[in-house]
PDB file of C-alpha atoms in Angstrom:
ATOM      1  CA  UNK B   1     -77.578  51.105 -70.770  1.00 58.00           C
ATOM      2  CA  UNK B   2     -81.108  50.683 -72.040  1.00 80.00           C
ATOM      3  CA  UNK B   3     -84.156  51.207 -69.851  1.00 83.00           C
ATOM      4  CA  UNK B   4     -84.952  47.488 -69.967  1.00 84.00           C
ATOM      5  CA  UNK B   5     -81.451  46.546 -68.843  1.00 87.00           C
ATOM      6  CA  UNK B   6     -81.559  49.164 -66.082  1.00 88.00           C
ATOM      7  CA  UNK B   7     -84.930  47.828 -64.856  1.00 87.00           C
ATOM      8  CA  UNK B   8     -83.630  44.256 -64.822  1.00 90.00           C
ATOM      9  CA  UNK B   9     -80.463  45.208 -62.965  1.00 91.00           C
ATOM     10  CA  UNK B  10     -82.055  47.484 -60.381  1.00 91.00           C
ATOM     11  CA  UNK B  11     -84.974  45.159 -59.605  1.00 89.00           C
ATOM     12  CA  UNK B  12     -82.718  42.098 -59.337  1.00 91.00           C
ATOM     13  CA  UNK B  13     -80.169  43.865 -57.127  1.00 91.00           C
ATOM     14  CA  UNK B  14     -82.837  44.920 -54.646  1.00 90.00           C
ATOM     15  CA  UNK B  15     -84.719  41.631 -54.500  1.00 89.00           C
ATOM     16  CA  UNK B  16     -83.659  39.024 -51.955  1.00 84.00           C
ATOM     17  CA  UNK B  17     -85.255  36.163 -53.905  1.00 90.00           C
ATOM     18  CA  UNK B  18     -85.840  35.484 -57.570  1.00 93.00           C
ATOM     19  CA  UNK B  19     -87.938  32.768 -59.186  1.00 92.00           C
ATOM     20  CA  UNK B  20     -85.906  30.808 -61.738  1.00 94.00           C
ATOM     21  CA  UNK B  21     -87.250  28.351 -64.310  1.00 91.00           C
ATOM     22  CA  UNK B  22     -85.298  26.536 -66.998  1.00 87.00           C
ATOM     23  CA  UNK B  23     -86.336  26.844 -70.629  1.00 78.00           C
ATOM     24  CA  UNK B  24     -87.407  23.185 -70.769  1.00 75.00           C
ATOM     25  CA  UNK B  25     -91.163  22.718 -70.908  1.00 64.00           C
ATOM     26  CA  UNK B  26     -92.705  21.502 -67.695  1.00 73.00           C
ATOM     27  CA  UNK B  27     -90.111  22.805 -65.264  1.00 75.00           C
ATOM     28  CA  UNK B  28     -91.569  24.709 -62.327  1.00 82.00           C
ATOM     29  CA  UNK B  29     -90.021  27.947 -61.134  1.00 87.00           C
ATOM     30  CA  UNK B  30     -88.139  27.799 -57.842  1.00 90.00           C
ATOM     31  CA  UNK B  31     -87.341  30.598 -55.394  1.00 91.00           C
ATOM     32  CA  UNK B  32     -83.581  31.087 -55.057  1.00 94.00           C
ATOM     33  CA  UNK B  33     -81.364  33.544 -53.200  1.00 93.00           C
ATOM     34  CA  UNK B  34     -78.736  35.247 -55.306  1.00 95.00           C
ATOM     35  CA  UNK B  35     -76.371  38.174 -55.768  1.00 95.00           C
ATOM     36  CA  UNK B  36     -76.038  40.597 -58.646  1.00 95.00           C
ATOM     37  CA  UNK B  37     -72.376  40.803 -59.626  1.00 94.00           C
ATOM     38  CA  UNK B  38     -70.731  42.366 -62.682  1.00 94.00           C
ATOM     39  CA  UNK B  39     -73.886  42.601 -64.788  1.00 93.00           C
ATOM     40  CA  UNK B  40     -75.383  39.195 -64.041  1.00 96.00           C
ATOM     41  CA  UNK B  41     -77.263  37.208 -61.424  1.00 96.00           C
ATOM     42  CA  UNK B  42     -75.146  34.588 -59.619  1.00 97.00           C
ATOM     43  CA  UNK B  43     -76.398  31.485 -57.795  1.00 95.00           C
ATOM     44  CA  UNK B  44     -74.731  28.793 -55.738  1.00 95.00           C
ATOM     45  CA  UNK B  45     -76.304  25.415 -55.029  1.00 93.00           C
ATOM     46  CA  UNK B  46     -76.562  21.663 -55.519  1.00 90.00           C
ATOM     47  CA  UNK B  47     -74.273  20.889 -52.597  1.00 87.00           C
ATOM     48  CA  UNK B  48     -75.091  19.606 -49.120  1.00 86.00           C
ATOM     49  CA  UNK B  49     -76.906  22.309 -47.173  1.00 86.00           C
ATOM     50  CA  UNK B  50     -77.256  24.604 -50.202  1.00 91.00           C
ATOM     51  CA  UNK B  51     -80.262  25.447 -52.353  1.00 92.00           C
ATOM     52  CA  UNK B  52     -81.215  22.780 -54.910  1.00 91.00           C
ATOM     53  CA  UNK B  53     -80.654  23.691 -58.559  1.00 90.00           C
ATOM     54  CA  UNK B  54     -81.241  20.236 -60.031  1.00 86.00           C
ATOM     55  CA  UNK B  55     -84.431  19.776 -61.995  1.00 85.00           C
ATOM     56  CA  UNK B  56     -84.453  23.371 -63.213  1.00 89.00           C
ATOM     57  CA  UNK B  57     -82.590  22.711 -66.462  1.00 87.00           C
ATOM     58  CA  UNK B  58     -79.816  25.159 -65.584  1.00 91.00           C
ATOM     59  CA  UNK B  59     -77.013  23.709 -67.664  1.00 90.00           C
ATOM     60  CA  UNK B  60     -74.076  25.572 -69.143  1.00 91.00           C
ATOM     61  CA  UNK B  61     -75.258  27.262 -72.354  1.00 92.00           C
ATOM     62  CA  UNK B  62     -78.979  26.871 -71.601  1.00 92.00           C
ATOM     63  CA  UNK B  63     -81.513  29.659 -71.185  1.00 93.00           C
ATOM     64  CA  UNK B  64     -83.648  30.377 -68.157  1.00 93.00           C
ATOM     65  CA  UNK B  65     -86.511  32.620 -67.166  1.00 92.00           C
ATOM     66  CA  UNK B  66     -86.006  34.815 -64.091  1.00 93.00           C
ATOM     67  CA  UNK B  67     -88.939  36.471 -62.338  1.00 92.00           C
ATOM     68  CA  UNK B  68     -88.022  39.245 -59.934  1.00 92.00           C
ATOM     69  CA  UNK B  69     -90.300  40.135 -57.060  1.00 88.00           C
ATOM     70  CA  UNK B  70     -90.599  43.307 -55.047  1.00 83.00           C
ATOM     71  CA  UNK B  71     -88.757  43.040 -51.751  1.00 79.00           C
ATOM     72  CA  UNK B  72     -91.353  45.013 -49.806  1.00 81.00           C
ATOM     73  CA  UNK B  73     -94.661  43.845 -51.324  1.00 79.00           C
ATOM     74  CA  UNK B  74     -93.648  40.518 -52.869  1.00 76.00           C
ATOM     75  CA  UNK B  75     -95.355  41.212 -56.219  1.00 80.00           C
ATOM     76  CA  UNK B  76     -93.758  40.441 -59.584  1.00 83.00           C
ATOM     77  CA  UNK B  77     -91.773  43.345 -61.050  1.00 86.00           C
ATOM     78  CA  UNK B  78     -90.152  41.956 -64.183  1.00 89.00           C
ATOM     79  CA  UNK B  79     -89.519  38.624 -65.902  1.00 90.00           C
ATOM     80  CA  UNK B  80     -86.397  38.337 -68.030  1.00 91.00           C
ATOM     81  CA  UNK B  81     -84.592  35.724 -70.083  1.00 92.00           C
ATOM     82  CA  UNK B  82     -81.057  34.729 -69.130  1.00 94.00           C
ATOM     83  CA  UNK B  83     -78.156  32.842 -70.656  1.00 95.00           C
ATOM     84  CA  UNK B  84     -76.770  30.336 -68.159  1.00 95.00           C
ATOM     85  CA  UNK B  85     -73.073  29.664 -67.719  1.00 96.00           C
ATOM     86  CA  UNK B  86     -71.403  27.566 -65.044  1.00 95.00           C
ATOM     87  CA  UNK B  87     -68.294  29.137 -63.573  1.00 96.00           C
ATOM     88  CA  UNK B  88     -65.214  26.940 -63.204  1.00 95.00           C
ATOM     89  CA  UNK B  89     -64.039  26.687 -59.574  1.00 96.00           C
ATOM     90  CA  UNK B  90     -60.924  28.700 -58.888  1.00 92.00           C
ATOM     91  CA  UNK B  91     -61.173  30.935 -61.958  1.00 94.00           C
ATOM     92  CA  UNK B  92     -61.149  34.727 -61.719  1.00 95.00           C
ATOM     93  CA  UNK B  93     -64.888  35.048 -62.432  1.00 95.00           C
ATOM     94  CA  UNK B  94     -65.682  32.266 -59.920  1.00 95.00           C
ATOM     95  CA  UNK B  95     -63.523  33.818 -57.196  1.00 95.00           C
ATOM     96  CA  UNK B  96     -65.067  37.277 -57.625  1.00 95.00           C
ATOM     97  CA  UNK B  97     -68.631  35.903 -57.659  1.00 96.00           C
ATOM     98  CA  UNK B  98     -68.042  33.670 -54.645  1.00 95.00           C
ATOM     99  CA  UNK B  99     -66.700  36.618 -52.641  1.00 94.00           C
ATOM    100  CA  UNK B 100     -70.074  38.357 -53.094  1.00 94.00           C
ATOM    101  CA  UNK B 101     -72.120  35.174 -52.599  1.00 94.00           C
ATOM    102  CA  UNK B 102     -70.280  34.390 -49.375  1.00 92.00           C
ATOM    103  CA  UNK B 103     -71.358  37.725 -47.915  1.00 90.00           C
ATOM    104  CA  UNK B 104     -75.029  36.964 -48.614  1.00 89.00           C
ATOM    105  CA  UNK B 105     -75.013  33.339 -47.413  1.00 89.00           C
ATOM    106  CA  UNK B 106     -76.865  33.245 -44.105  1.00 85.00           C
ATOM    107  CA  UNK B 107     -76.224  30.695 -41.355  1.00 85.00           C
ATOM    108  CA  UNK B 108     -73.491  28.785 -43.146  1.00 83.00           C
ATOM    109  CA  UNK B 109     -72.280  25.953 -40.909  1.00 81.00           C
ATOM    110  CA  UNK B 110     -68.688  26.430 -42.096  1.00 86.00           C
ATOM    111  CA  UNK B 111     -68.407  30.138 -42.891  1.00 84.00           C
ATOM    112  CA  UNK B 112     -64.631  30.112 -42.580  1.00 88.00           C
ATOM    113  CA  UNK B 113     -64.197  27.305 -45.161  1.00 92.00           C
ATOM    114  CA  UNK B 114     -67.251  27.939 -47.337  1.00 92.00           C
ATOM    115  CA  UNK B 115     -65.262  28.773 -50.496  1.00 93.00           C
ATOM    116  CA  UNK B 116     -63.423  25.436 -50.346  1.00 94.00           C
ATOM    117  CA  UNK B 117     -66.678  23.533 -49.868  1.00 93.00           C
ATOM    118  CA  UNK B 118     -68.365  25.364 -52.739  1.00 94.00           C
ATOM    119  CA  UNK B 119     -65.406  24.613 -55.020  1.00 95.00           C
ATOM    120  CA  UNK B 120     -65.530  20.940 -54.074  1.00 94.00           C
ATOM    121  CA  UNK B 121     -69.270  20.204 -53.838  1.00 94.00           C
ATOM    122  CA  UNK B 122     -71.394  22.985 -55.386  1.00 94.00           C
ATOM    123  CA  UNK B 123     -72.145  24.716 -58.662  1.00 95.00           C
ATOM    124  CA  UNK B 124     -71.836  28.467 -59.132  1.00 96.00           C
ATOM    125  CA  UNK B 125     -73.988  29.720 -62.007  1.00 96.00           C
ATOM    126  CA  UNK B 126     -74.005  33.038 -63.821  1.00 97.00           C
ATOM    127  CA  UNK B 127     -77.335  34.076 -65.382  1.00 96.00           C
ATOM    128  CA  UNK B 128     -76.718  36.968 -67.741  1.00 95.00           C
ATOM    129  CA  UNK B 129     -79.709  38.894 -69.090  1.00 94.00           C
ATOM    130  CA  UNK B 130     -80.248  38.430 -72.817  1.00 90.00           C
ATOM    131  CA  UNK B 131     -82.162  41.706 -72.949  1.00 79.00           C
ATOM    132  CA  UNK B 132     -85.578  40.113 -73.440  1.00 75.00           C
ATOM    133  CA  UNK B 133     -88.389  40.679 -70.972  1.00 79.00           C
ATOM    134  CA  UNK B 134     -91.723  38.890 -70.914  1.00 75.00           C
ATOM    135  CA  UNK B 135     -95.235  40.191 -70.333  1.00 73.00           C
ATOM    136  CA  UNK B 136     -96.135  39.536 -66.732  1.00 69.00           C
ATOM    137  CA  UNK B 137     -99.031  37.062 -66.573  1.00 66.00           C
ATOM    138  CA  UNK B 138    -102.238  37.759 -64.716  1.00 74.00           C
ATOM    139  CA  UNK B 139    -103.180  35.692 -61.711  1.00 74.00           C
ATOM    140  CA  UNK B 140    -101.298  33.950 -58.968  1.00 72.00           C
ATOM    141  CA  UNK B 141     -99.142  31.297 -60.691  1.00 68.00           C
ATOM    142  CA  UNK B 142     -98.973  29.551 -57.299  1.00 72.00           C
ATOM    143  CA  UNK B 143     -97.681  25.985 -57.476  1.00 73.00           C
ATOM    144  CA  UNK B 144     -97.444  23.173 -54.967  1.00 76.00           C
ATOM    145  CA  UNK B 145     -94.178  23.213 -52.972  1.00 73.00           C
ATOM    146  CA  UNK B 146     -91.403  20.824 -53.945  1.00 72.00           C
ATOM    147  CA  UNK B 147     -91.699  17.622 -51.857  1.00 74.00           C
ATOM    148  CA  UNK B 148     -89.211  17.578 -48.990  1.00 71.00           C
ATOM    149  CA  UNK B 149     -88.668  15.763 -45.742  1.00 68.00           C
ATOM    150  CA  UNK B 150     -88.555  19.118 -43.952  1.00 65.00           C
ATOM    151  CA  UNK B 151     -92.331  19.537 -43.868  1.00 60.00           C
ATOM    152  CA  UNK B 152     -93.968  17.923 -40.860  1.00 63.00           C
ATOM    153  CA  UNK B 153     -97.639  18.761 -41.126  1.00 67.00           C
ATOM    154  CA  UNK B 154     -99.440  16.730 -38.454  1.00 74.00           C
ATOM    155  CA  UNK B 155    -102.565  17.325 -36.339  1.00 78.00           C
ATOM    156  CA  UNK B 156    -102.161  19.279 -33.095  1.00 78.00           C
ATOM    157  CA  UNK B 157    -101.935  16.885 -30.117  1.00 81.00           C
ATOM    158  CA  UNK B 158    -105.232  16.738 -28.188  1.00 84.00           C
ATOM    159  CA  UNK B 159    -103.705  17.860 -24.874  1.00 84.00           C
ATOM    160  CA  UNK B 160    -101.793  20.860 -26.256  1.00 82.00           C
ATOM    161  CA  UNK B 161    -104.541  23.511 -25.818  1.00 84.00           C
ATOM    162  CA  UNK B 162    -104.964  22.578 -22.129  1.00 85.00           C
ATOM    163  CA  UNK B 163    -101.195  22.614 -21.590  1.00 84.00           C
ATOM    164  CA  UNK B 164    -100.896  26.074 -23.179  1.00 85.00           C
ATOM    165  CA  UNK B 165    -103.806  27.406 -21.114  1.00 87.00           C
ATOM    166  CA  UNK B 166    -102.243  26.069 -17.901  1.00 85.00           C
ATOM    167  CA  UNK B 167     -98.935  27.779 -18.780  1.00 80.00           C
ATOM    168  CA  UNK B 168    -100.747  31.072 -19.379  1.00 83.00           C
ATOM    169  CA  UNK B 169    -102.522  30.823 -15.991  1.00 83.00           C
ATOM    170  CA  UNK B 170     -99.196  30.210 -14.218  1.00 83.00           C
ATOM    171  CA  UNK B 171     -97.657  33.200 -15.964  1.00 83.00           C
ATOM    172  CA  UNK B 172    -100.550  35.472 -14.872  1.00 84.00           C
ATOM    173  CA  UNK B 173    -100.243  34.266 -11.267  1.00 83.00           C
ATOM    174  CA  UNK B 174     -96.483  34.917 -11.294  1.00 85.00           C
ATOM    175  CA  UNK B 175     -97.016  38.483 -12.559  1.00 84.00           C
ATOM    176  CA  UNK B 176     -99.541  39.224  -9.773  1.00 82.00           C
ATOM    177  CA  UNK B 177     -97.084  38.295  -7.053  1.00 74.00           C
TER     178      UNK B 177
END
């Protein structure tokens, strides 16, 4: 194993999130959870309640750019190019990858039937390193978050500070008793 391959594998194994961007121009990188299994990064998504993979250009046979961050500091460690392949549900490679993915999936609403749901509604992708790494760019590379209905940024209600202060006073009085 070359040093480059070893760096890619070790950094990707230890990172909880990777930033993936399709090779198409104009696609923004997206943070995705993953597992490293049998020499490649594996992702599951595009189903209800799973991470979105659409819009990244991750089609079977395409290439993608994967940026790996440090788990402790969050800084970029390595950026590598991957060949994308979609695993067929029920196949040997799919079954082995899903067994590892299932162990990393947090807070699944249907943990006992997750494999069936993934086979029916989701895509499982294998991103295998091509051996190429890119120079890490300088600067932040921060981008605006993907629009979602989950963000609810509204002003703080006018009465909230008084309500919080009153609750704190009651708590102090209760401790003194």
